[in-house]
Amino acid sequence: MKAVVTVSIPRDLLDTILAGAKQLYPRESFLFLRGKKSKGVISVSDLIVAPFAVHGRGFASFSPHMLPIDFSVVGTVHSHPSGNIKPSHVDLNYSFGRILMIVGYPFADEQCVAVYSSDGEKLTLQITTNKENGVR
Ligand SMILES: [Zn+2]
C-alpha cells in the first residue's frame, strides 16, 4: 500500500466537492470517492453520496459495513469547517479505502484540500482536466 504516491482528480470534481462543503458549512460534508489505481496513481473519477452519512457539527460518521461491496471506492472526502486540513485521530481510525481527502474552510481552491493515505501519510494531489482522468 506504500506504493501510492499521487492522487489525481479532475478540476470540476474538486469544484463540486468544494461547492458541496461550502453549502453544508458549518456542518461537515462526507462523500465516497470512486476511481482506480494504476502505477502508483489513484485517479478519482466519481463521487458517491453516502445516503446513511450522519451530518452534524464537528463530526461525520458512517458505517462501512452498510456499503455495498464496491471495489471501485478508493476512499472518502469530508470537510473540516475549522479550516484545519490535518486528519483527526477519528478520521484515521475510521478511514475507508486507500485515501482520505480533507477539504477545509473556506473551501476556495486546492489550497484548502489535502489528501492522505489510510495511515496518515500526506499524498500529492494532482489536479487534471476531465479528459486526462477519463471521466465519463
Ligand atoms: Zn475529519
CSV table of N, CA, C and O and ligand atoms in Angstrom, one decimal:
chain,number,residue,atom,x,y,z
A,1,MET,N,0.8,-1.2,0.0
A,1,MET,CA,0.0,0.0,0.0
A,1,MET,C,0.9,1.3,0.0
A,1,MET,O,0.4,2.3,-0.3
A,2,LYS,N,2.1,1.1,0.3
A,2,LYS,CA,3.0,2.3,0.4
A,2,LYS,C,3.4,2.8,-1.0
A,2,LYS,O,3.9,3.9,-1.1
A,3,ALA,N,3.0,2.1,-2.0
A,3,ALA,CA,3.4,2.5,-3.4
A,3,ALA,C,2.6,3.7,-3.9
A,3,ALA,O,2.9,4.3,-4.8
A,4,VAL,N,1.4,3.9,-3.2
A,4,VAL,CA,0.6,5.0,-3.7
A,4,VAL,C,1.2,6.4,-3.3
A,4,VAL,O,1.5,6.6,-2.2
A,5,VAL,N,1.5,7.2,-4.3
A,5,VAL,CA,2.2,8.4,-4.1
A,5,VAL,C,1.4,9.6,-4.5
A,5,VAL,O,1.5,10.7,-3.9
A,6,THR,N,0.6,9.4,-5.5
A,6,THR,CA,-0.1,10.6,-6.1
A,6,THR,C,-1.6,10.3,-6.3
A,6,THR,O,-2.0,9.1,-6.6
A,7,VAL,N,-2.4,11.3,-6.0
A,7,VAL,CA,-3.9,11.2,-6.2
A,7,VAL,C,-4.2,12.2,-7.3
A,7,VAL,O,-3.9,13.4,-7.1
A,8,SER,N,-4.9,11.8,-8.3
A,8,SER,CA,-5.3,12.8,-9.3
A,8,SER,C,-6.8,12.9,-9.3
A,8,SER,O,-7.5,11.9,-9.1
A,9,ILE,N,-7.2,14.1,-9.5
A,9,ILE,CA,-8.7,14.4,-9.5
A,9,ILE,C,-9.0,15.5,-10.5
A,9,ILE,O,-8.2,16.4,-10.7
A,10,PRO,N,-10.0,15.3,-11.3
A,10,PRO,CA,-10.4,16.4,-12.3
A,10,PRO,C,-10.8,17.6,-11.6
A,10,PRO,O,-11.5,17.6,-10.5
A,11,ARG,N,-10.5,18.8,-12.2
A,11,ARG,CA,-10.8,20.1,-11.7
A,11,ARG,C,-12.3,20.2,-11.3
A,11,ARG,O,-12.6,20.7,-10.2
A,12,ASP,N,-13.2,19.8,-12.2
A,12,ASP,CA,-14.6,20.1,-11.9
A,12,ASP,C,-15.2,19.2,-10.8
A,12,ASP,O,-16.1,19.6,-10.1
A,13,LEU,N,-14.5,18.0,-10.6
A,13,LEU,CA,-14.9,17.2,-9.5
A,13,LEU,C,-14.5,17.8,-8.2
A,13,LEU,O,-15.3,17.8,-7.2
A,14,LEU,N,-13.3,18.4,-8.2
A,14,LEU,CA,-12.8,19.1,-7.0
A,14,LEU,C,-13.7,20.3,-6.7
A,14,LEU,O,-14.1,20.5,-5.5
A,15,ASP,N,-14.1,21.0,-7.7
A,15,ASP,CA,-15.0,22.1,-7.6
A,15,ASP,C,-16.4,21.7,-7.0
A,15,ASP,O,-16.9,22.4,-6.2
A,16,THR,N,-16.8,20.5,-7.4
A,16,THR,CA,-18.1,20.0,-6.9
A,16,THR,C,-18.0,19.7,-5.4
A,16,THR,O,-18.9,20.0,-4.6
A,17,ILE,N,-16.8,19.1,-5.0
A,17,ILE,CA,-16.6,18.8,-3.6
A,17,ILE,C,-16.6,20.1,-2.8
A,17,ILE,O,-17.2,20.2,-1.7
A,18,LEU,N,-15.8,21.1,-3.3
A,18,LEU,CA,-15.7,22.3,-2.6
A,18,LEU,C,-17.0,23.1,-2.4
A,18,LEU,O,-17.4,23.6,-1.4
A,19,ALA,N,-17.8,23.0,-3.5
A,19,ALA,CA,-19.1,23.7,-3.5
A,19,ALA,C,-20.1,23.0,-2.5
A,19,ALA,O,-20.8,23.7,-1.8
A,20,GLY,N,-20.0,21.7,-2.5
A,20,GLY,CA,-20.9,20.9,-1.6
A,20,GLY,C,-20.5,21.2,-0.1
A,20,GLY,O,-21.4,21.4,0.7
A,21,ALA,N,-19.2,21.3,0.1
A,21,ALA,CA,-18.7,21.6,1.5
A,21,ALA,C,-19.2,23.0,1.9
A,21,ALA,O,-19.6,23.2,3.1
A,22,LYS,N,-19.1,23.9,1.0
A,22,LYS,CA,-19.5,25.3,1.3
A,22,LYS,C,-21.0,25.4,1.6
A,22,LYS,O,-21.4,26.1,2.5
A,23,GLN,N,-21.7,24.6,0.9
A,23,GLN,CA,-23.2,24.5,1.0
A,23,GLN,C,-23.6,24.0,2.4
A,23,GLN,O,-24.5,24.5,3.0
A,24,LEU,N,-22.9,23.0,2.9
A,24,LEU,CA,-23.2,22.3,4.1
A,24,LEU,C,-22.6,23.0,5.3
A,24,LEU,O,-23.0,22.8,6.5
A,25,TYR,N,-21.6,23.9,5.1
A,25,TYR,CA,-21.0,24.6,6.2
A,25,TYR,C,-22.0,25.3,7.0
A,25,TYR,O,-22.9,25.9,6.5
A,26,PRO,N,-22.0,25.3,8.4
A,26,PRO,CA,-20.9,24.8,9.2
A,26,PRO,C,-21.0,23.3,9.5
A,26,PRO,O,-20.2,22.8,10.4
A,27,ARG,N,-21.8,22.5,8.9
A,27,ARG,CA,-21.8,21.1,9.1
A,27,ARG,C,-20.7,20.5,8.2
A,27,ARG,O,-20.3,21.1,7.3
A,28,GLU,N,-20.4,19.2,8.4
A,28,GLU,CA,-19.4,18.5,7.6
A,28,GLU,C,-20.1,17.9,6.4
A,28,GLU,O,-21.1,17.3,6.6
A,29,SER,N,-19.4,17.9,5.3
A,29,SER,CA,-19.8,17.1,4.2
A,29,SER,C,-19.1,15.8,4.2
A,29,SER,O,-18.0,15.7,4.7
A,30,PHE,N,-19.6,14.8,3.6
A,30,PHE,CA,-19.0,13.5,3.5
A,30,PHE,C,-19.4,12.8,2.2
A,30,PHE,O,-20.6,12.6,1.9
A,31,LEU,N,-18.4,12.3,1.5
A,31,LEU,CA,-18.6,11.6,0.2
A,31,LEU,C,-17.6,10.5,0.0
A,31,LEU,O,-16.5,10.6,0.6
A,32,PHE,N,-18.1,9.5,-0.7
A,32,PHE,CA,-17.1,8.5,-1.1
A,32,PHE,C,-16.5,8.9,-2.5
A,32,PHE,O,-17.1,9.5,-3.3
A,33,LEU,N,-15.2,8.4,-2.6
A,33,LEU,CA,-14.5,8.7,-3.9
A,33,LEU,C,-14.4,7.4,-4.6
A,33,LEU,O,-14.0,6.4,-4.1
A,34,ARG,N,-14.7,7.5,-5.9
A,34,ARG,CA,-14.6,6.3,-6.7
A,34,ARG,C,-13.5,6.6,-7.8
A,34,ARG,O,-13.3,7.7,-8.2
A,35,GLY,N,-12.8,5.5,-8.1
A,35,GLY,CA,-11.8,5.7,-9.1
A,35,GLY,C,-11.0,4.4,-9.3
A,35,GLY,O,-11.5,3.3,-9.0
A,36,LYS,N,-9.8,4.6,-9.8
A,36,LYS,CA,-8.9,3.4,-10.0
A,36,LYS,C,-7.5,3.7,-9.7
A,36,LYS,O,-7.1,4.9,-9.7
A,37,LYS,N,-6.7,2.7,-9.5
A,37,LYS,CA,-5.3,2.9,-9.2
A,37,LYS,C,-4.5,2.2,-10.3
A,37,LYS,O,-4.8,1.1,-10.7
A,38,SER,N,-3.5,2.9,-10.8
A,38,SER,CA,-2.6,2.3,-11.7
A,38,SER,C,-1.2,3.0,-11.6
A,38,SER,O,-1.2,4.2,-11.5
A,39,LYS,N,-0.2,2.2,-11.5
A,39,LYS,CA,1.2,2.7,-11.4
A,39,LYS,C,1.4,3.8,-10.3
A,39,LYS,O,2.0,4.8,-10.6
A,40,GLY,N,0.9,3.5,-9.2
A,40,GLY,CA,1.1,4.4,-8.0
A,40,GLY,C,0.3,5.7,-8.1
A,40,GLY,O,0.5,6.6,-7.3
A,41,VAL,N,-0.6,5.8,-9.0
A,41,VAL,CA,-1.5,7.0,-9.1
A,41,VAL,C,-3.0,6.5,-8.9
A,41,VAL,O,-3.4,5.6,-9.6
A,42,ILE,N,-3.7,7.1,-8.0
A,42,ILE,CA,-5.1,6.9,-7.8
A,42,ILE,C,-5.8,8.0,-8.5
A,42,ILE,O,-5.6,9.2,-8.2
A,43,SER,N,-6.6,7.6,-9.5
A,43,SER,CA,-7.4,8.6,-10.3
A,43,SER,C,-8.8,8.6,-9.8
A,43,SER,O,-9.5,7.5,-9.9
A,44,VAL,N,-9.2,9.7,-9.3
A,44,VAL,CA,-10.6,9.8,-8.8
A,44,VAL,C,-11.5,10.2,-10.0
A,44,VAL,O,-11.1,11.1,-10.7
A,45,SER,N,-12.6,9.5,-10.2
A,45,SER,CA,-13.4,9.7,-11.4
A,45,SER,C,-14.9,10.0,-11.0
A,45,SER,O,-15.6,10.6,-11.8
A,46,ASP,N,-15.3,9.7,-9.8
A,46,ASP,CA,-16.7,9.9,-9.4
A,46,ASP,C,-16.8,10.2,-7.9
A,46,ASP,O,-15.9,9.8,-7.2
A,47,LEU,N,-18.0,10.7,-7.6
A,47,LEU,CA,-18.3,10.9,-6.2
A,47,LEU,C,-19.5,10.1,-5.9
A,47,LEU,O,-20.4,10.0,-6.7
A,48,ILE,N,-19.6,9.5,-4.7
A,48,ILE,CA,-20.8,8.8,-4.3
A,48,ILE,C,-21.3,9.5,-3.0
A,48,ILE,O,-20.5,9.5,-2.0
A,49,VAL,N,-22.5,9.9,-3.0
A,49,VAL,CA,-23.1,10.4,-1.8
A,49,VAL,C,-23.5,9.2,-0.9
A,49,VAL,O,-24.1,8.3,-1.3
A,50,ALA,N,-23.1,9.3,0.4
A,50,ALA,CA,-23.4,8.2,1.3
A,50,ALA,C,-24.8,8.5,1.9
A,50,ALA,O,-24.9,9.5,2.6
A,51,PRO,N,-25.8,7.7,1.5
A,51,PRO,CA,-27.2,8.1,2.0
A,51,PRO,C,-27.3,8.0,3.5
A,51,PRO,O,-28.2,8.6,4.0
A,52,PHE,N,-26.5,7.2,4.1
A,52,PHE,CA,-26.6,7.0,5.5
A,52,PHE,C,-25.6,7.8,6.4
A,52,PHE,O,-25.5,7.6,7.5
A,53,ALA,N,-24.9,8.7,5.7
A,53,ALA,CA,-24.0,9.5,6.4
A,53,ALA,C,-24.7,10.4,7.4
A,53,ALA,O,-25.8,10.9,7.1
A,54,VAL,N,-24.2,10.5,8.6
A,54,VAL,CA,-24.8,11.4,9.6
A,54,VAL,C,-24.0,12.7,9.6
A,54,VAL,O,-22.9,12.7,10.0
A,55,HIS,N,-24.7,13.7,9.2
A,55,HIS,CA,-24.1,15.0,9.2
A,55,HIS,C,-24.3,15.7,10.5
A,55,HIS,O,-25.5,15.8,11.0
A,56,GLY,N,-23.3,16.2,11.1
A,56,GLY,CA,-23.5,17.0,12.4
A,56,GLY,C,-22.3,17.9,12.6
A,56,GLY,O,-21.3,17.7,12.0
A,57,ARG,N,-22.5,18.9,13.4
A,57,ARG,CA,-21.4,19.8,13.6
A,57,ARG,C,-20.2,19.1,14.2
A,57,ARG,O,-20.3,18.5,15.2
A,58,GLY,N,-19.1,19.2,13.5
A,58,GLY,CA,-17.9,18.7,14.0
A,58,GLY,C,-17.7,17.2,13.9
A,58,GLY,O,-16.7,16.6,14.3
A,59,PHE,N,-18.6,16.5,13.3
A,59,PHE,CA,-18.4,15.1,13.2
A,59,PHE,C,-19.3,14.5,12.0
A,59,PHE,O,-20.4,14.8,11.8
A,60,ALA,N,-18.6,13.6,11.2
A,60,ALA,CA,-19.4,12.9,10.1
A,60,ALA,C,-19.1,11.5,10.3
A,60,ALA,O,-18.0,11.0,10.4
A,61,SER,N,-20.1,10.7,10.4
A,61,SER,CA,-19.9,9.2,10.6
A,61,SER,C,-20.7,8.4,9.6
A,61,SER,O,-21.7,8.9,9.1
A,62,PHE,N,-20.3,7.2,9.4
A,62,PHE,CA,-21.0,6.3,8.5
A,62,PHE,C,-20.6,4.9,9.0
A,62,PHE,O,-19.7,4.7,9.7
A,63,SER,N,-21.3,3.9,8.4
A,63,SER,CA,-21.0,2.5,8.8
A,63,SER,C,-20.5,1.8,7.5
A,63,SER,O,-21.3,1.5,6.6
A,64,PRO,N,-19.2,1.5,7.5
A,64,PRO,CA,-18.6,0.9,6.3
A,64,PRO,C,-19.3,-0.4,5.9
A,64,PRO,O,-19.4,-0.8,4.8
A,65,HIS,N,-19.8,-1.1,7.0
A,65,HIS,CA,-20.4,-2.5,6.7
A,65,HIS,C,-21.7,-2.3,6.0
A,65,HIS,O,-22.3,-3.3,5.6
A,66,MET,N,-22.2,-1.1,6.0
A,66,MET,CA,-23.5,-0.9,5.3
A,66,MET,C,-23.3,-0.7,3.8
A,66,MET,O,-24.3,-0.6,3.0
A,67,LEU,N,-22.1,-0.5,3.4
A,67,LEU,CA,-21.8,-0.2,2.0
A,67,LEU,C,-21.9,-1.5,1.1
A,67,LEU,O,-21.5,-2.6,1.5
A,68,PRO,N,-22.5,-1.3,0.0
A,68,PRO,CA,-22.5,-2.5,-1.0
A,68,PRO,C,-21.0,-2.7,-1.3
A,68,PRO,O,-20.2,-1.8,-1.3
A,69,ILE,N,-20.6,-3.9,-1.6
A,69,ILE,CA,-19.2,-4.2,-1.9
A,69,ILE,C,-18.9,-3.6,-3.3
A,69,ILE,O,-19.5,-4.0,-4.3
A,70,ASP,N,-18.1,-2.6,-3.2
A,70,ASP,CA,-17.8,-1.9,-4.5
A,70,ASP,C,-16.3,-1.6,-4.4
A,70,ASP,O,-15.9,-0.7,-3.7
A,71,PHE,N,-15.5,-2.3,-5.2
A,71,PHE,CA,-14.1,-2.2,-5.1
A,71,PHE,C,-13.6,-0.9,-5.9
A,71,PHE,O,-12.4,-0.6,-5.8
A,72,SER,N,-14.5,-0.2,-6.5
A,72,SER,CA,-14.1,1.0,-7.2
A,72,SER,C,-14.1,2.2,-6.2
A,72,SER,O,-13.6,3.3,-6.6
A,73,VAL,N,-14.5,2.0,-5.0
A,73,VAL,CA,-14.4,3.0,-4.0
A,73,VAL,C,-12.9,3.1,-3.5
A,73,VAL,O,-12.4,2.1,-3.0
A,74,VAL,N,-12.3,4.2,-3.8
A,74,VAL,CA,-10.9,4.3,-3.4
A,74,VAL,C,-10.6,5.1,-2.1
A,74,VAL,O,-9.5,5.1,-1.5
A,75,GLY,N,-11.7,5.7,-1.6
A,75,GLY,CA,-11.5,6.4,-0.3
A,75,GLY,C,-12.7,7.4,-0.1
A,75,GLY,O,-13.8,7.2,-0.7
A,76,THR,N,-12.4,8.3,0.8
A,76,THR,CA,-13.5,9.3,1.2
A,76,THR,C,-13.0,10.7,1.2
A,76,THR,O,-11.8,10.9,1.2
A,77,VAL,N,-13.9,11.6,1.1
A,77,VAL,CA,-13.6,13.0,1.3
A,77,VAL,C,-14.6,13.6,2.3
A,77,VAL,O,-15.8,13.3,2.3
A,78,HIS,N,-14.1,14.4,3.2
A,78,HIS,CA,-15.1,15.2,4.1
A,78,HIS,C,-14.5,16.5,4.4
A,78,HIS,O,-13.3,16.8,4.2
A,79,SER,N,-15.4,17.4,4.9
A,79,SER,CA,-14.9,18.8,5.1
A,79,SER,C,-14.6,19.0,6.6
A,79,SER,O,-15.1,18.3,7.5
A,80,HIS,N,-13.7,19.9,6.8
A,80,HIS,CA,-13.4,20.4,8.1
A,80,HIS,C,-13.8,21.8,8.2
A,80,HIS,O,-13.0,22.7,7.8
A,81,PRO,N,-14.9,22.1,8.8
A,81,PRO,CA,-15.4,23.5,9.0
A,81,PRO,C,-14.4,24.4,9.7
A,81,PRO,O,-14.4,25.6,9.6
A,82,SER,N,-13.5,23.8,10.5
A,82,SER,CA,-12.5,24.5,11.3
A,82,SER,C,-11.4,25.1,10.4
A,82,SER,O,-10.7,26.1,10.7
A,83,GLY,N,-11.3,24.6,9.2
A,83,GLY,CA,-10.2,25.1,8.3
A,83,GLY,C,-8.9,24.3,8.4
A,83,GLY,O,-8.0,24.4,7.6
A,84,ASN,N,-8.8,23.5,9.4
A,84,ASN,CA,-7.6,22.7,9.7
A,84,ASN,C,-7.7,21.4,8.8
A,84,ASN,O,-8.6,20.7,8.9
A,85,ILE,N,-6.8,21.3,7.8
A,85,ILE,CA,-6.9,20.2,6.9
A,85,ILE,C,-6.0,18.9,7.3
A,85,ILE,O,-5.7,18.1,6.5
A,86,LYS,N,-5.7,18.9,8.6
A,86,LYS,CA,-5.0,17.7,9.1
A,86,LYS,C,-6.0,16.7,9.5
A,86,LYS,O,-7.0,17.0,10.1
A,87,PRO,N,-5.7,15.4,9.3
A,87,PRO,CA,-6.7,14.4,9.7
A,87,PRO,C,-6.7,14.2,11.2
A,87,PRO,O,-5.7,14.3,11.9
A,88,SER,N,-7.9,14.0,11.8
A,88,SER,CA,-8.0,13.8,13.2
A,88,SER,C,-7.8,12.3,13.5
A,88,SER,O,-7.8,11.5,12.6
A,89,HIS,N,-7.6,12.0,14.8
A,89,HIS,CA,-7.5,10.6,15.1
A,89,HIS,C,-8.7,9.8,14.7
A,89,HIS,O,-8.6,8.7,14.2
A,90,VAL,N,-9.9,10.4,14.8
A,90,VAL,CA,-11.1,9.7,14.4
A,90,VAL,C,-11.1,9.4,12.9
A,90,VAL,O,-11.4,8.4,12.5
A,91,ASP,N,-10.6,10.5,12.2
A,91,ASP,CA,-10.5,10.3,10.7
A,91,ASP,C,-9.7,9.1,10.3
A,91,ASP,O,-10.0,8.3,9.5
A,92,LEU,N,-8.5,9.0,11.0
A,92,LEU,CA,-7.6,7.9,10.7
A,92,LEU,C,-8.1,6.5,11.2
A,92,LEU,O,-7.9,5.5,10.5
A,93,ASN,N,-8.8,6.5,12.3
A,93,ASN,CA,-9.3,5.3,12.8
A,93,ASN,C,-10.5,4.8,12.0
A,93,ASN,O,-10.7,3.6,11.9
A,94,TYR,N,-11.2,5.7,11.4
A,94,TYR,CA,-12.4,5.3,10.6
A,94,TYR,C,-12.2,5.5,9.2
A,94,TYR,O,-13.2,5.6,8.4
A,95,SER,N,-11.0,5.6,8.7
A,95,SER,CA,-10.8,5.8,7.3
A,95,SER,C,-11.3,4.6,6.5
A,95,SER,O,-11.2,3.4,7.0
A,96,PHE,N,-11.7,4.8,5.3
A,96,PHE,CA,-12.3,3.7,4.5
A,96,PHE,C,-11.6,3.8,3.1
A,96,PHE,O,-11.6,4.9,2.5
A,97,GLY,N,-11.0,2.7,2.6
A,97,GLY,CA,-10.4,2.7,1.3
A,97,GLY,C,-8.9,3.2,1.5
A,97,GLY,O,-8.4,3.3,2.6
A,98,ARG,N,-8.3,3.5,0.4
A,98,ARG,CA,-6.9,3.8,0.4
A,98,ARG,C,-6.6,5.3,0.7
A,98,ARG,O,-5.5,5.6,1.2
A,99,ILE,N,-7.5,6.2,0.4
A,99,ILE,CA,-7.2,7.6,0.6
A,99,ILE,C,-8.3,8.3,1.4
A,99,ILE,O,-9.4,8.0,1.4
A,100,LEU,N,-7.8,9.4,2.1
A,100,LEU,CA,-8.6,10.2,3.0
A,100,LEU,C,-8.3,11.6,2.5
A,100,LEU,O,-7.2,12.1,2.7
A,101,MET,N,-9.4,12.2,1.9
A,101,MET,CA,-9.2,13.6,1.5
A,101,MET,C,-10.0,14.5,2.4
A,101,MET,O,-11.1,14.2,2.9
A,102,ILE,N,-9.4,15.6,2.7
A,102,ILE,CA,-10.0,16.6,3.6
A,102,ILE,C,-10.0,18.0,2.9
A,102,ILE,O,-9.0,18.4,2.4
A,103,VAL,N,-11.2,18.6,3.0
A,103,VAL,CA,-11.3,20.0,2.5
A,103,VAL,C,-11.6,20.9,3.6
A,103,VAL,O,-12.4,20.5,4.5
A,104,GLY,N,-10.9,22.0,3.7
A,104,GLY,CA,-11.0,22.9,4.9
A,104,GLY,C,-11.6,24.2,4.5
A,104,GLY,O,-11.5,24.7,3.3
A,105,TYR,N,-12.4,24.8,5.5
A,105,TYR,CA,-12.9,26.1,5.3
A,105,TYR,C,-11.8,27.1,4.9
A,105,TYR,O,-10.7,26.9,5.4
A,106,PRO,N,-11.9,28.0,3.9
A,106,PRO,CA,-13.2,28.5,3.3
A,106,PRO,C,-13.5,27.7,2.0
A,106,PRO,O,-14.4,28.2,1.2
A,107,PHE,N,-12.9,26.6,1.7
A,107,PHE,CA,-13.3,25.8,0.5
A,107,PHE,C,-13.1,26.5,-0.8
A,107,PHE,O,-13.9,26.4,-1.7
A,108,ALA,N,-12.1,27.4,-0.9
A,108,ALA,CA,-11.9,28.2,-2.0
A,108,ALA,C,-11.3,27.5,-3.2
A,108,ALA,O,-11.8,27.6,-4.3
A,109,ASP,N,-10.2,26.8,-3.0
A,109,ASP,CA,-9.5,26.2,-4.1
A,109,ASP,C,-8.6,25.0,-3.5
A,109,ASP,O,-8.8,24.6,-2.4
A,110,GLU,N,-7.6,24.6,-4.3
A,110,GLU,CA,-6.9,23.4,-3.9
A,110,GLU,C,-6.0,23.7,-2.7
A,110,GLU,O,-5.5,22.7,-2.1
A,111,GLN,N,-5.8,25.0,-2.3
A,111,GLN,CA,-5.0,25.3,-1.1
A,111,GLN,C,-5.8,24.8,0.2
A,111,GLN,O,-5.2,24.7,1.2
A,112,CYS,N,-7.1,24.6,0.0
A,112,CYS,CA,-8.0,24.1,1.1
A,112,CYS,C,-8.1,22.6,1.1
A,112,CYS,O,-9.0,22.1,1.8
A,113,VAL,N,-7.3,21.9,0.3
A,113,VAL,CA,-7.5,20.5,0.1
A,113,VAL,C,-6.2,19.7,0.5
A,113,VAL,O,-5.2,20.1,0.1
A,114,ALA,N,-6.4,18.6,1.2
A,114,ALA,CA,-5.2,17.8,1.5
A,114,ALA,C,-5.7,16.3,1.4
A,114,ALA,O,-6.8,16.0,1.6
A,115,VAL,N,-4.8,15.5,0.9
A,115,VAL,CA,-5.1,14.1,0.8
A,115,VAL,C,-4.0,13.2,1.5
A,115,VAL,O,-2.8,13.5,1.4
A,116,TYR,N,-4.5,12.2,2.2
A,116,TYR,CA,-3.6,11.3,3.0
A,116,TYR,C,-3.9,9.9,2.6
A,116,TYR,O,-5.0,9.5,2.2
A,117,SER,N,-2.9,9.0,2.9
A,117,SER,CA,-3.1,7.6,2.8
A,117,SER,C,-3.9,7.2,4.1
A,117,SER,O,-4.0,7.9,5.0
A,118,SER,N,-4.3,5.9,4.1
A,118,SER,CA,-5.1,5.5,5.2
A,118,SER,C,-4.3,5.4,6.5
A,118,SER,O,-4.8,5.4,7.6
A,119,ASP,N,-3.0,5.5,6.4
A,119,ASP,CA,-2.1,5.5,7.6
A,119,ASP,C,-1.6,6.9,7.9
A,119,ASP,O,-0.7,7.1,8.8
A,120,GLY,N,-2.2,7.9,7.3
A,120,GLY,CA,-2.0,9.3,7.7
A,120,GLY,C,-0.8,10.0,7.0
A,120,GLY,O,-0.4,11.1,7.3
A,121,GLU,N,-0.2,9.3,6.0
A,121,GLU,CA,0.9,9.9,5.2
A,121,GLU,C,0.3,10.9,4.2
A,121,GLU,O,-0.6,10.5,3.5
A,122,LYS,N,0.9,12.1,4.1
A,122,LYS,CA,0.4,13.1,3.2
A,122,LYS,C,0.7,12.6,1.7
A,122,LYS,O,1.9,12.3,1.5
A,123,LEU,N,-0.2,12.7,0.8
A,123,LEU,CA,0.0,12.3,-0.6
A,123,LEU,C,-0.1,13.6,-1.4
A,123,LEU,O,-0.7,14.6,-1.1
A,124,THR,N,0.5,13.4,-2.6
A,124,THR,CA,0.5,14.5,-3.6
A,124,THR,C,-0.8,14.6,-4.3
A,124,THR,O,-1.3,13.5,-4.8
A,125,LEU,N,-1.4,15.7,-4.4
A,125,LEU,CA,-2.7,15.9,-5.1
A,125,LEU,C,-2.4,16.6,-6.5
A,125,LEU,O,-1.8,17.6,-6.5
A,126,GLN,N,-2.9,15.9,-7.5
A,126,GLN,CA,-2.6,16.4,-8.9
A,126,GLN,C,-4.0,16.7,-9.4
A,126,GLN,O,-4.9,15.8,-9.4
A,127,ILE,N,-4.2,17.9,-9.9
A,127,ILE,CA,-5.5,18.3,-10.5
A,127,ILE,C,-5.4,18.3,-12.0
A,127,ILE,O,-4.5,18.8,-12.6
A,128,THR,N,-6.3,17.5,-12.6
A,128,THR,CA,-6.2,17.3,-14.0
A,128,THR,C,-7.4,17.9,-14.7
A,128,THR,O,-8.4,18.3,-14.1
A,129,THR,N,-7.4,17.9,-16.0
A,129,THR,CA,-8.6,18.2,-16.8
A,129,THR,C,-9.4,16.9,-16.9
A,129,THR,O,-8.9,15.8,-16.6
A,130,ASN,N,-10.7,17.0,-17.2
A,130,ASN,CA,-11.5,15.8,-17.2
A,130,ASN,C,-11.1,14.8,-18.2
A,130,ASN,O,-11.1,13.6,-18.0
A,131,LYS,N,-10.5,15.3,-19.3
A,131,LYS,CA,-10.1,14.4,-20.4
A,131,LYS,C,-9.0,13.4,-19.9
A,131,LYS,O,-9.1,12.2,-20.1
A,132,GLU,N,-8.0,14.0,-19.2
A,132,GLU,CA,-6.9,13.2,-18.7
A,132,GLU,C,-7.3,12.1,-17.7
A,132,GLU,O,-6.8,11.1,-17.7
A,133,ASN,N,-8.4,12.4,-17.0
A,133,ASN,CA,-8.8,11.4,-16.0
A,133,ASN,C,-9.8,10.4,-16.5
A,133,ASN,O,-10.2,9.5,-15.7
A,134,GLY,N,-10.2,10.5,-17.7
A,134,GLY,CA,-11.2,9.6,-18.3
A,134,GLY,C,-12.6,9.6,-17.7
A,134,GLY,O,-13.2,8.6,-17.5
A,135,VAL,N,-13.0,10.8,-17.3
A,135,VAL,CA,-14.3,10.9,-16.7
A,135,VAL,C,-15.4,10.8,-17.8
A,135,VAL,O,-15.2,11.3,-18.9
A,136,ARG,N,-16.4,10.0,-17.5
A,136,ARG,CA,-17.5,9.8,-18.5
A,136,ARG,C,-18.4,11.0,-18.5
A,136,ARG,O,-18.6,11.7,-17.5
B,1,ZN,ZN,-12.1,14.9,9.8
